[in-house]
Coordinates of C-alpha atoms and ligand atoms in Angstrom, one line a residue:
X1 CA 31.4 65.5 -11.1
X2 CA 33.5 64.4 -8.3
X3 CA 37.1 63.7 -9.1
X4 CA 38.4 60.0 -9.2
X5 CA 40.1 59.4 -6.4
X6 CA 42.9 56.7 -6.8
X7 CA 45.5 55.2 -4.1
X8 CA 49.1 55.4 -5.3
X9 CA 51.5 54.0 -2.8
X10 CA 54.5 56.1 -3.7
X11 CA 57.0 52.8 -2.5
X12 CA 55.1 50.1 -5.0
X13 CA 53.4 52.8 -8.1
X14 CA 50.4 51.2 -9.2
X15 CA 50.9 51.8 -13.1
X16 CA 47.1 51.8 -14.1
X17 CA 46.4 54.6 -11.6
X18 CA 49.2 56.5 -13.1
X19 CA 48.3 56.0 -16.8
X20 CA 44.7 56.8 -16.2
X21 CA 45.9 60.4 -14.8
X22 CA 48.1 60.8 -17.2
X23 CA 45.2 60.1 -19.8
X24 CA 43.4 62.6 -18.3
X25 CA 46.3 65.2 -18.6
X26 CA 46.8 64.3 -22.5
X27 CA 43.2 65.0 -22.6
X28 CA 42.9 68.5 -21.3
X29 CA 41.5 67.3 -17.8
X30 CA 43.0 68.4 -14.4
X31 CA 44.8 66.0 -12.2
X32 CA 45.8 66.2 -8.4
X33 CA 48.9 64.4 -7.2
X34 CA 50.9 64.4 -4.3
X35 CA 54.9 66.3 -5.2
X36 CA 57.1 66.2 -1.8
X37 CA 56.3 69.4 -0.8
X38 CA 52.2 69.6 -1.6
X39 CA 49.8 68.6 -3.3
X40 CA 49.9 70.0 -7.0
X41 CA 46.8 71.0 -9.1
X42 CA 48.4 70.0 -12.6
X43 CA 47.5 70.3 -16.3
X44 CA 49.6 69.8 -19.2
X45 CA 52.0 73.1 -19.6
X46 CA 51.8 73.7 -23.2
X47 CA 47.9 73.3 -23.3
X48 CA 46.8 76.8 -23.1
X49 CA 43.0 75.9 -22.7
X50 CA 44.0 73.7 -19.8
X51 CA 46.3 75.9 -18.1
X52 CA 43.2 78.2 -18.1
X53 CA 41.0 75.9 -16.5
X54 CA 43.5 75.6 -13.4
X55 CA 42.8 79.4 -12.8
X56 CA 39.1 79.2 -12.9
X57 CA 39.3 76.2 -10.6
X58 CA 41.3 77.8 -7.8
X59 CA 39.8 81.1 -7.8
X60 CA 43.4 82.1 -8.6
X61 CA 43.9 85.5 -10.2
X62 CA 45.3 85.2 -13.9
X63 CA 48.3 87.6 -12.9
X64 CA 49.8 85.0 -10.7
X65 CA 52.2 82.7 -12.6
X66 CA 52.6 79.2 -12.4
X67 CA 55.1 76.7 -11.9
X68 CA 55.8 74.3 -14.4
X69 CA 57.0 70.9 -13.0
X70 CA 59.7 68.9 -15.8
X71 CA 61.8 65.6 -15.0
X72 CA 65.0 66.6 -13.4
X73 CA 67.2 66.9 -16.7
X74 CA 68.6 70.0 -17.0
X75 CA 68.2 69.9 -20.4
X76 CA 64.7 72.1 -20.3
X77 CA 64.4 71.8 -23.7
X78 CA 61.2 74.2 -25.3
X79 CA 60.1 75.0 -21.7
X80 CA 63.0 77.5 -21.0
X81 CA 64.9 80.2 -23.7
X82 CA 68.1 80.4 -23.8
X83 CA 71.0 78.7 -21.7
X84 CA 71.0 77.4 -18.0
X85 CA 73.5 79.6 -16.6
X86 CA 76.8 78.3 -14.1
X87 CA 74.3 79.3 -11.5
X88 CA 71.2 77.7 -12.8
X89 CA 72.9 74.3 -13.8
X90 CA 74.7 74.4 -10.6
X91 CA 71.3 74.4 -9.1
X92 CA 69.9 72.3 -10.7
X93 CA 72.8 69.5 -10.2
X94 CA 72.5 70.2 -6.0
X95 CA 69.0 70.4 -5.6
X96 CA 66.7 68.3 -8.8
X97 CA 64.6 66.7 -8.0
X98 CA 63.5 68.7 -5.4
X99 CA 62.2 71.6 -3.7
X100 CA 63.9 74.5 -5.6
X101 CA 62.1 76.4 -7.9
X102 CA 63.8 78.1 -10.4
X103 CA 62.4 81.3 -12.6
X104 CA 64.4 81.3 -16.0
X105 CA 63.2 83.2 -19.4
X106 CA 60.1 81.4 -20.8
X107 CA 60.5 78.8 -23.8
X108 CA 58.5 78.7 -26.9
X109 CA 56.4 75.7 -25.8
X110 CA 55.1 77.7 -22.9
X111 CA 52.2 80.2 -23.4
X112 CA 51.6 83.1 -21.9
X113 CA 48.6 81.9 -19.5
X114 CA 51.4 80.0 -17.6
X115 CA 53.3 82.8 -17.1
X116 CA 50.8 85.1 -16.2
X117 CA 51.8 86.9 -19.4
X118 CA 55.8 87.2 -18.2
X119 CA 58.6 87.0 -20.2
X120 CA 59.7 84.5 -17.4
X121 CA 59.0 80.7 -16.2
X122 CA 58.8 78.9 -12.9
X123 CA 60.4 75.5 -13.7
X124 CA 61.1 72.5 -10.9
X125 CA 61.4 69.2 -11.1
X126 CA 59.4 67.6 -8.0
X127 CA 61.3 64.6 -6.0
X128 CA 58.2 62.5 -5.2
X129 CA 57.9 59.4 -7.2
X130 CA 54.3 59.8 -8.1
X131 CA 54.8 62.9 -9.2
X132 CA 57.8 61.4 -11.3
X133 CA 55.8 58.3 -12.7
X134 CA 53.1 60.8 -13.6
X135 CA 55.8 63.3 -15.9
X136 CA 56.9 60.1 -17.3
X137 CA 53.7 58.6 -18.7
X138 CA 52.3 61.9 -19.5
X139 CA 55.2 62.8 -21.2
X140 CA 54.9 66.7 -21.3
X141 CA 55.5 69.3 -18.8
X142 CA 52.8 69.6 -15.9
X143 CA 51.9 73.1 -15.0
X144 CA 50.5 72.7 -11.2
X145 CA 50.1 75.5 -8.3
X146 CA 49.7 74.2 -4.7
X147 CA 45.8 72.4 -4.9
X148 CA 44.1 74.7 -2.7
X149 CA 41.6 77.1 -3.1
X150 CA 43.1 80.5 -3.7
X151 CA 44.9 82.2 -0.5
X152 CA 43.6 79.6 1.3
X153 CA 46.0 76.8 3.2
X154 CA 48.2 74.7 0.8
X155 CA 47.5 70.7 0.7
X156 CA 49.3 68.4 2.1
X157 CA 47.0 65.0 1.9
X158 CA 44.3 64.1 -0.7
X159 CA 41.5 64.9 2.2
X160 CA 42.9 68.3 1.7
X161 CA 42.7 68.5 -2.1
X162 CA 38.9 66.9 -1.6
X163 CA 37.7 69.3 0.3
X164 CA 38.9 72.5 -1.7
X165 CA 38.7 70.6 -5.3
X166 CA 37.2 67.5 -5.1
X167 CA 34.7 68.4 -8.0
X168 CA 36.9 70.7 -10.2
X169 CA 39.6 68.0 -11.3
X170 CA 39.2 64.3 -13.3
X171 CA 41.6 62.9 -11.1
X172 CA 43.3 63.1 -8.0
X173 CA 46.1 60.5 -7.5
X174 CA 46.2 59.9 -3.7
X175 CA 49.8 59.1 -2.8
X176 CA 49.5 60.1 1.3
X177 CA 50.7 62.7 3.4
X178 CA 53.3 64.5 1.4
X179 CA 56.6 64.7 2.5
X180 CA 57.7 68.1 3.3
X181 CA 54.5 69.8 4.3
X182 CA 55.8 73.3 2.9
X183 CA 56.1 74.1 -0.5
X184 CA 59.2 74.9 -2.4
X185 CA 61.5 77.3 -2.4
X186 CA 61.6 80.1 -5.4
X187 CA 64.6 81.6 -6.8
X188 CA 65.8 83.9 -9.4
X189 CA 69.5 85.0 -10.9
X190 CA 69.1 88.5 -11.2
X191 CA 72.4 91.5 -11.7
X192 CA 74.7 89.2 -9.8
X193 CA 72.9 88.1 -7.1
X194 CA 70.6 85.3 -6.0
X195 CA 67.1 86.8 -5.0
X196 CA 64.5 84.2 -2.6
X197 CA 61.3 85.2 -4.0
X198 CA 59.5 82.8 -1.6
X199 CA 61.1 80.9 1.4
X200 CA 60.4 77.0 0.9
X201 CA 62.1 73.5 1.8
X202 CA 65.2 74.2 0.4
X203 CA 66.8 77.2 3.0
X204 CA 69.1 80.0 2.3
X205 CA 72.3 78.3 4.0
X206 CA 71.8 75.8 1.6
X207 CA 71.7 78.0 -1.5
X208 CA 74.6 79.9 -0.5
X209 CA 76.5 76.7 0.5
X210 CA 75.6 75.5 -3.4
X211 CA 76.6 79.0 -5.3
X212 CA 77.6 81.4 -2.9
X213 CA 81.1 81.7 -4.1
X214 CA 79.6 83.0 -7.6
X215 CA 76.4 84.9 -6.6
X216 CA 75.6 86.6 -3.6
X217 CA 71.9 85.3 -2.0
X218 CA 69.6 88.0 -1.4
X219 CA 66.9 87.4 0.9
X220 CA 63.5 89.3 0.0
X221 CA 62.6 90.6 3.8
X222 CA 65.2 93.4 2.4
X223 CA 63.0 94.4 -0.2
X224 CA 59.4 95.9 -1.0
X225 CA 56.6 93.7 0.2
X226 CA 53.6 94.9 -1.5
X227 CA 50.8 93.3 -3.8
X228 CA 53.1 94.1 -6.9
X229 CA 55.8 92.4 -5.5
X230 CA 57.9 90.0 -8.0
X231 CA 56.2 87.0 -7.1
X232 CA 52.6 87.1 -5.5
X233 CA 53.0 84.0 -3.4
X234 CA 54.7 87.1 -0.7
X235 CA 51.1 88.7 -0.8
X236 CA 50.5 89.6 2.6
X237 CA 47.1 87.3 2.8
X238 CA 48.1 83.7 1.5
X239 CA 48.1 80.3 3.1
X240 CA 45.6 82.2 5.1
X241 CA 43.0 79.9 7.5
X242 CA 39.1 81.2 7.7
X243 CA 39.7 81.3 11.7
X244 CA 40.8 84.8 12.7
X245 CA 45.0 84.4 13.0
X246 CA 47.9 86.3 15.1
X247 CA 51.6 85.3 14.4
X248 CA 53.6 86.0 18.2
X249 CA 56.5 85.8 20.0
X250 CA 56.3 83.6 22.9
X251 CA 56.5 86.5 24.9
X252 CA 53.6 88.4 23.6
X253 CA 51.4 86.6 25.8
X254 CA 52.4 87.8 29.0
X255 CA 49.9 88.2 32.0
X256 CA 49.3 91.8 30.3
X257 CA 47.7 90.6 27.3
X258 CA 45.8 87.2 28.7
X259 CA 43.0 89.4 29.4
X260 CA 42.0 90.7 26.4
X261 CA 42.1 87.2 24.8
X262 CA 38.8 85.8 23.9
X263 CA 37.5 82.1 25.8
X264 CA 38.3 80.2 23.0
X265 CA 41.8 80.8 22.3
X266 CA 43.9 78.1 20.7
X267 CA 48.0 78.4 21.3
X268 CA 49.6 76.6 18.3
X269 CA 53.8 75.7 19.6
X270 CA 56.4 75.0 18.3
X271 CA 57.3 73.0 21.9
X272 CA 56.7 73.3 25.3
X273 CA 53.2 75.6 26.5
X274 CA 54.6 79.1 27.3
X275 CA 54.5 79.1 31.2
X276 CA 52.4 82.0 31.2
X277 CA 50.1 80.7 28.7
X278 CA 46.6 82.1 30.3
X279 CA 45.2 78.1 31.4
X280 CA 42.0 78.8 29.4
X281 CA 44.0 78.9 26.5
X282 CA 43.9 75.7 24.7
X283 CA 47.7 74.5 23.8
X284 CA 48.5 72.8 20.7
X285 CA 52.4 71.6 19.7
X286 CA 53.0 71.1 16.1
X287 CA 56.2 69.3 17.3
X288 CA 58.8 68.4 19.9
X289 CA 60.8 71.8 20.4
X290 CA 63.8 72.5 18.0
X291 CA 62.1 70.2 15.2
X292 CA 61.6 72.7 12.7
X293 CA 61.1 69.7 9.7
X294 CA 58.3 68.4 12.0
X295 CA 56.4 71.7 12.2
X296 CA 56.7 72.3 8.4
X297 CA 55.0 69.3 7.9
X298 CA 52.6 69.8 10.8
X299 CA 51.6 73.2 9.8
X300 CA 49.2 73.5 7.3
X301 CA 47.3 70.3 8.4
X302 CA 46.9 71.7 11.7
X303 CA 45.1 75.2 10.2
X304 CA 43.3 73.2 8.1
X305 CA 41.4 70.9 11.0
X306 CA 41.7 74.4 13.6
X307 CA 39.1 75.3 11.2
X308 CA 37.2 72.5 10.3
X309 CA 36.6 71.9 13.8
X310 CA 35.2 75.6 14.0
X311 CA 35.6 76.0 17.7
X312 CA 38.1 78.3 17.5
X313 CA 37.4 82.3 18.2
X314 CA 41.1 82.8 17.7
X315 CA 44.0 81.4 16.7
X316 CA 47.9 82.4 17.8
X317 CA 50.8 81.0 16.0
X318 CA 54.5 80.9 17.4
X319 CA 56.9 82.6 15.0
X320 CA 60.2 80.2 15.3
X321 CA 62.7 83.6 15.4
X322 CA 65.0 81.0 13.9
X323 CA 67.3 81.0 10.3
X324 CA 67.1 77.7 8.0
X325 CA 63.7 76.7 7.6
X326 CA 62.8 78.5 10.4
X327 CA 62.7 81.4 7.6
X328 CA 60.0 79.5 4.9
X329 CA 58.2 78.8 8.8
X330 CA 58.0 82.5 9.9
X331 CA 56.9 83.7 6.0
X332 CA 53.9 80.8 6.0
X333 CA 52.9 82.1 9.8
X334 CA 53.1 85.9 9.0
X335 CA 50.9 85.0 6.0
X336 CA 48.2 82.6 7.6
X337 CA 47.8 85.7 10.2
X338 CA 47.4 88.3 7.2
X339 CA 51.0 90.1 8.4
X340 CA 48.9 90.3 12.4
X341 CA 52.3 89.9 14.2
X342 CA 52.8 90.1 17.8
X343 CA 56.4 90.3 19.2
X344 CA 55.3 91.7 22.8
X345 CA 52.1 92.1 25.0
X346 CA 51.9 95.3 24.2
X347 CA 51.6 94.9 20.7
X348 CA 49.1 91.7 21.2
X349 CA 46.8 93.9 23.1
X350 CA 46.9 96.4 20.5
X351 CA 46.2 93.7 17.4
X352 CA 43.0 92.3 20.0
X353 CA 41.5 95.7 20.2
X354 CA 41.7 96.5 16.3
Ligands
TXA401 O1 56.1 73.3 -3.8 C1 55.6 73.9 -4.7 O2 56.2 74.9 -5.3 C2 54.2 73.6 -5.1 C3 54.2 72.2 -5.7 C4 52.8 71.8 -6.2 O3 55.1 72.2 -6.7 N1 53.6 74.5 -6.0 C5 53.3 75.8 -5.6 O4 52.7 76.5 -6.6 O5 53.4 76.2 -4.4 P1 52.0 77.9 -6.3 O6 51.4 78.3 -7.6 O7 51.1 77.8 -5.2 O8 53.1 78.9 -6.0 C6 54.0 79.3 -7.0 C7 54.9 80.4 -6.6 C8 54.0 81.7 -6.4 O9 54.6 82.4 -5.4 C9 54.2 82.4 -7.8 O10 54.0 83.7 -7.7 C10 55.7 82.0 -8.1 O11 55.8 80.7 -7.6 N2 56.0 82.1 -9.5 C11 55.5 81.3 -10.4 N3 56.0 81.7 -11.6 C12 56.7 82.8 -11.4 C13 57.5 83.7 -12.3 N4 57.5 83.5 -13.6 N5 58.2 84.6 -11.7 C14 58.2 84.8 -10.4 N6 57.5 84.0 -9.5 C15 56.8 83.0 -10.0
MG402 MG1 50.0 78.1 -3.6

């Protein structure tokens, strides 16, 4: 059955849609709704049975853990063991509600289908205000990964959630465009240090400028990137578009390598066209140069209708090169291309010919 779709304006909340997606939650259905970052597919945490169902909908494999979304009170009561840490409820005070995901020991209430059968939980507390209204009236935790179809391009409007899930929830609360356009960033205290398991909204400089006279922040391009990696949002293939995908460096496409491009190319900026952008290469910005907030939220949407419009042969996405959010940027790119990056000409040529 297709899902309910119901407008929620997130400046004037419409109270009946609310309740009827939070009825829907109670009773062990699926609802979509819009968090600041993207789209979430949510159930009610503590409901085992429904947790499952989130899985099965998004083709997502049951060794990938979930986040479980709380209102922003530190108190986590059953959700998390144990106590917040200086670090944790530092965090929590700087950044909830927000974009900051933090992974803490799992509580009793929360089973191990959440958790992918960890000993640890991914807790936030979203800053969107349908996302908020919806906690309140539901009145449980909400366990909800980005509403896409597994690997495939997070969502970042209702169309989006339609398209990859319009039949497999009871509800999705249609609150517009969300705000960010990237998901959240994914943290961990662990011996002493601060480790990014995934790049999001909130960036590195900010987490060190919150804690980084007590831990250190470790950033996770130091460490192993492979398919047992701590947290499986770094697989290499995620956030991946159907249209074949190379991340580059402005420079790799040089005169040397414009003829080994096939005719329909499409150049996705983050500014100006390169100058020796090949003209047959179509030219796409995601936003006016140096606006790194702009091609967060630009990003997936513009994969998204790349394919849906289907007349691309191949896509090349500029990798920023830049700190900040520039970081979460470069991680989504890498991904979307399946780790295909080009820094040179050279190394373009030799990705076209695989
Ligand atoms: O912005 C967001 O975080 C969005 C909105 C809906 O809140 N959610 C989201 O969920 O992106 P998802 O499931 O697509 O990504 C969750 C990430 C994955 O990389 C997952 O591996 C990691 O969080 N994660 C979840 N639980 C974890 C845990 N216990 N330990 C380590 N990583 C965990
Ligand atoms: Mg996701």
């Amino acid at each position: 059955m297709p899902a309910r779709r119901l407008l929620v304006d997130p400046d004037a909340i419409d109270p009946d849609a609310i309740a009827a997606g939070a009825a829907a939650l109670r009773a062990g259905e699926l609802v979509a709704f819009p968090t600041e970052t993207v789209y979430g597919l949510g159930a009610v945490a503590t409901d085992e049975e429904a947790v499952r169902r989130i899985f099965a909908a998004k083709g997502r494999p049951s060794s990938d853990p979930l986040i479980v979304h709380v209102l922003p009170d530190a108190d986590l009561g059953a959700v998390a063991g144990g106590e917040r840490t200086d670090v944790e409820r530092r965090l929590v005070d700087a950044f909830w509600p927000g974009p900051l995901t933090l992974v803490v020991p799992r509580g009793q209430a929360i089973g191990p289908t959440v958790t992918a059968g960890g000993p640890s939980v991914a807790v936030r507390s979203p800053a969107h205000p349908v996302a908020l209204a919806l906690l309140a009236a539901t009145g449980a935790p909400i366990a909800a990964p980005s509403a896409n179809r597994f690997s495939y391009v997070s969502p970042t409007s209702a169309d989006h959630v339609v398209h990859d899930l319009g039949t497999a929830c009871a509800v999705i609360l249609d609150g517009g465009r969300t705000t960010w356009g990237i998901e959240s960033t994914v943290v961990v205290e662990r011996d002493g240090t601060l480790v990014v398991l995934r790049h999001g909204a909130v960036t590195a400089e900010e987490l060190e400028a919150a804690v980084g006279d007590l831990v250190a922040v470790v950033d996770p391009a130091a460490e192993v990137d492979d398919g047992a990696a701590a947290s499986p949002g770094r697989l290499a293939r995620h956030y991946a578009p159907a249209t074949p995908t190379i991340a580059v460096a402005p420079r790799a496409v040089a005169d040397d390598a414009s003829a080994a491009l096939p005719p329909r190319t499409t150049y996705l900026g983050l500014g100006g066209r390169p100058s020796h952008l090949p003209a047959a290469v179509h030219f796409e910005a995601l936003a006016p140069p140096g606006d790194l907030v702009g091609a967060a939220w630009s990003l997936y949407d513009a994969l998204r209708r790349i394919d849906a419009e289907a007349a691309t042969d191949l896509l090349l996405v500029e990798l920023t090169g830049e700190a900040g959010l520039g970081r979460a940027l470069d991680d989504r790119i890498g991904r979307a291309a399946s780790g295909r990056r080009a820094r040179t000409a050279g190394e373009l040529v030799v990705l076209l010919g695989d």
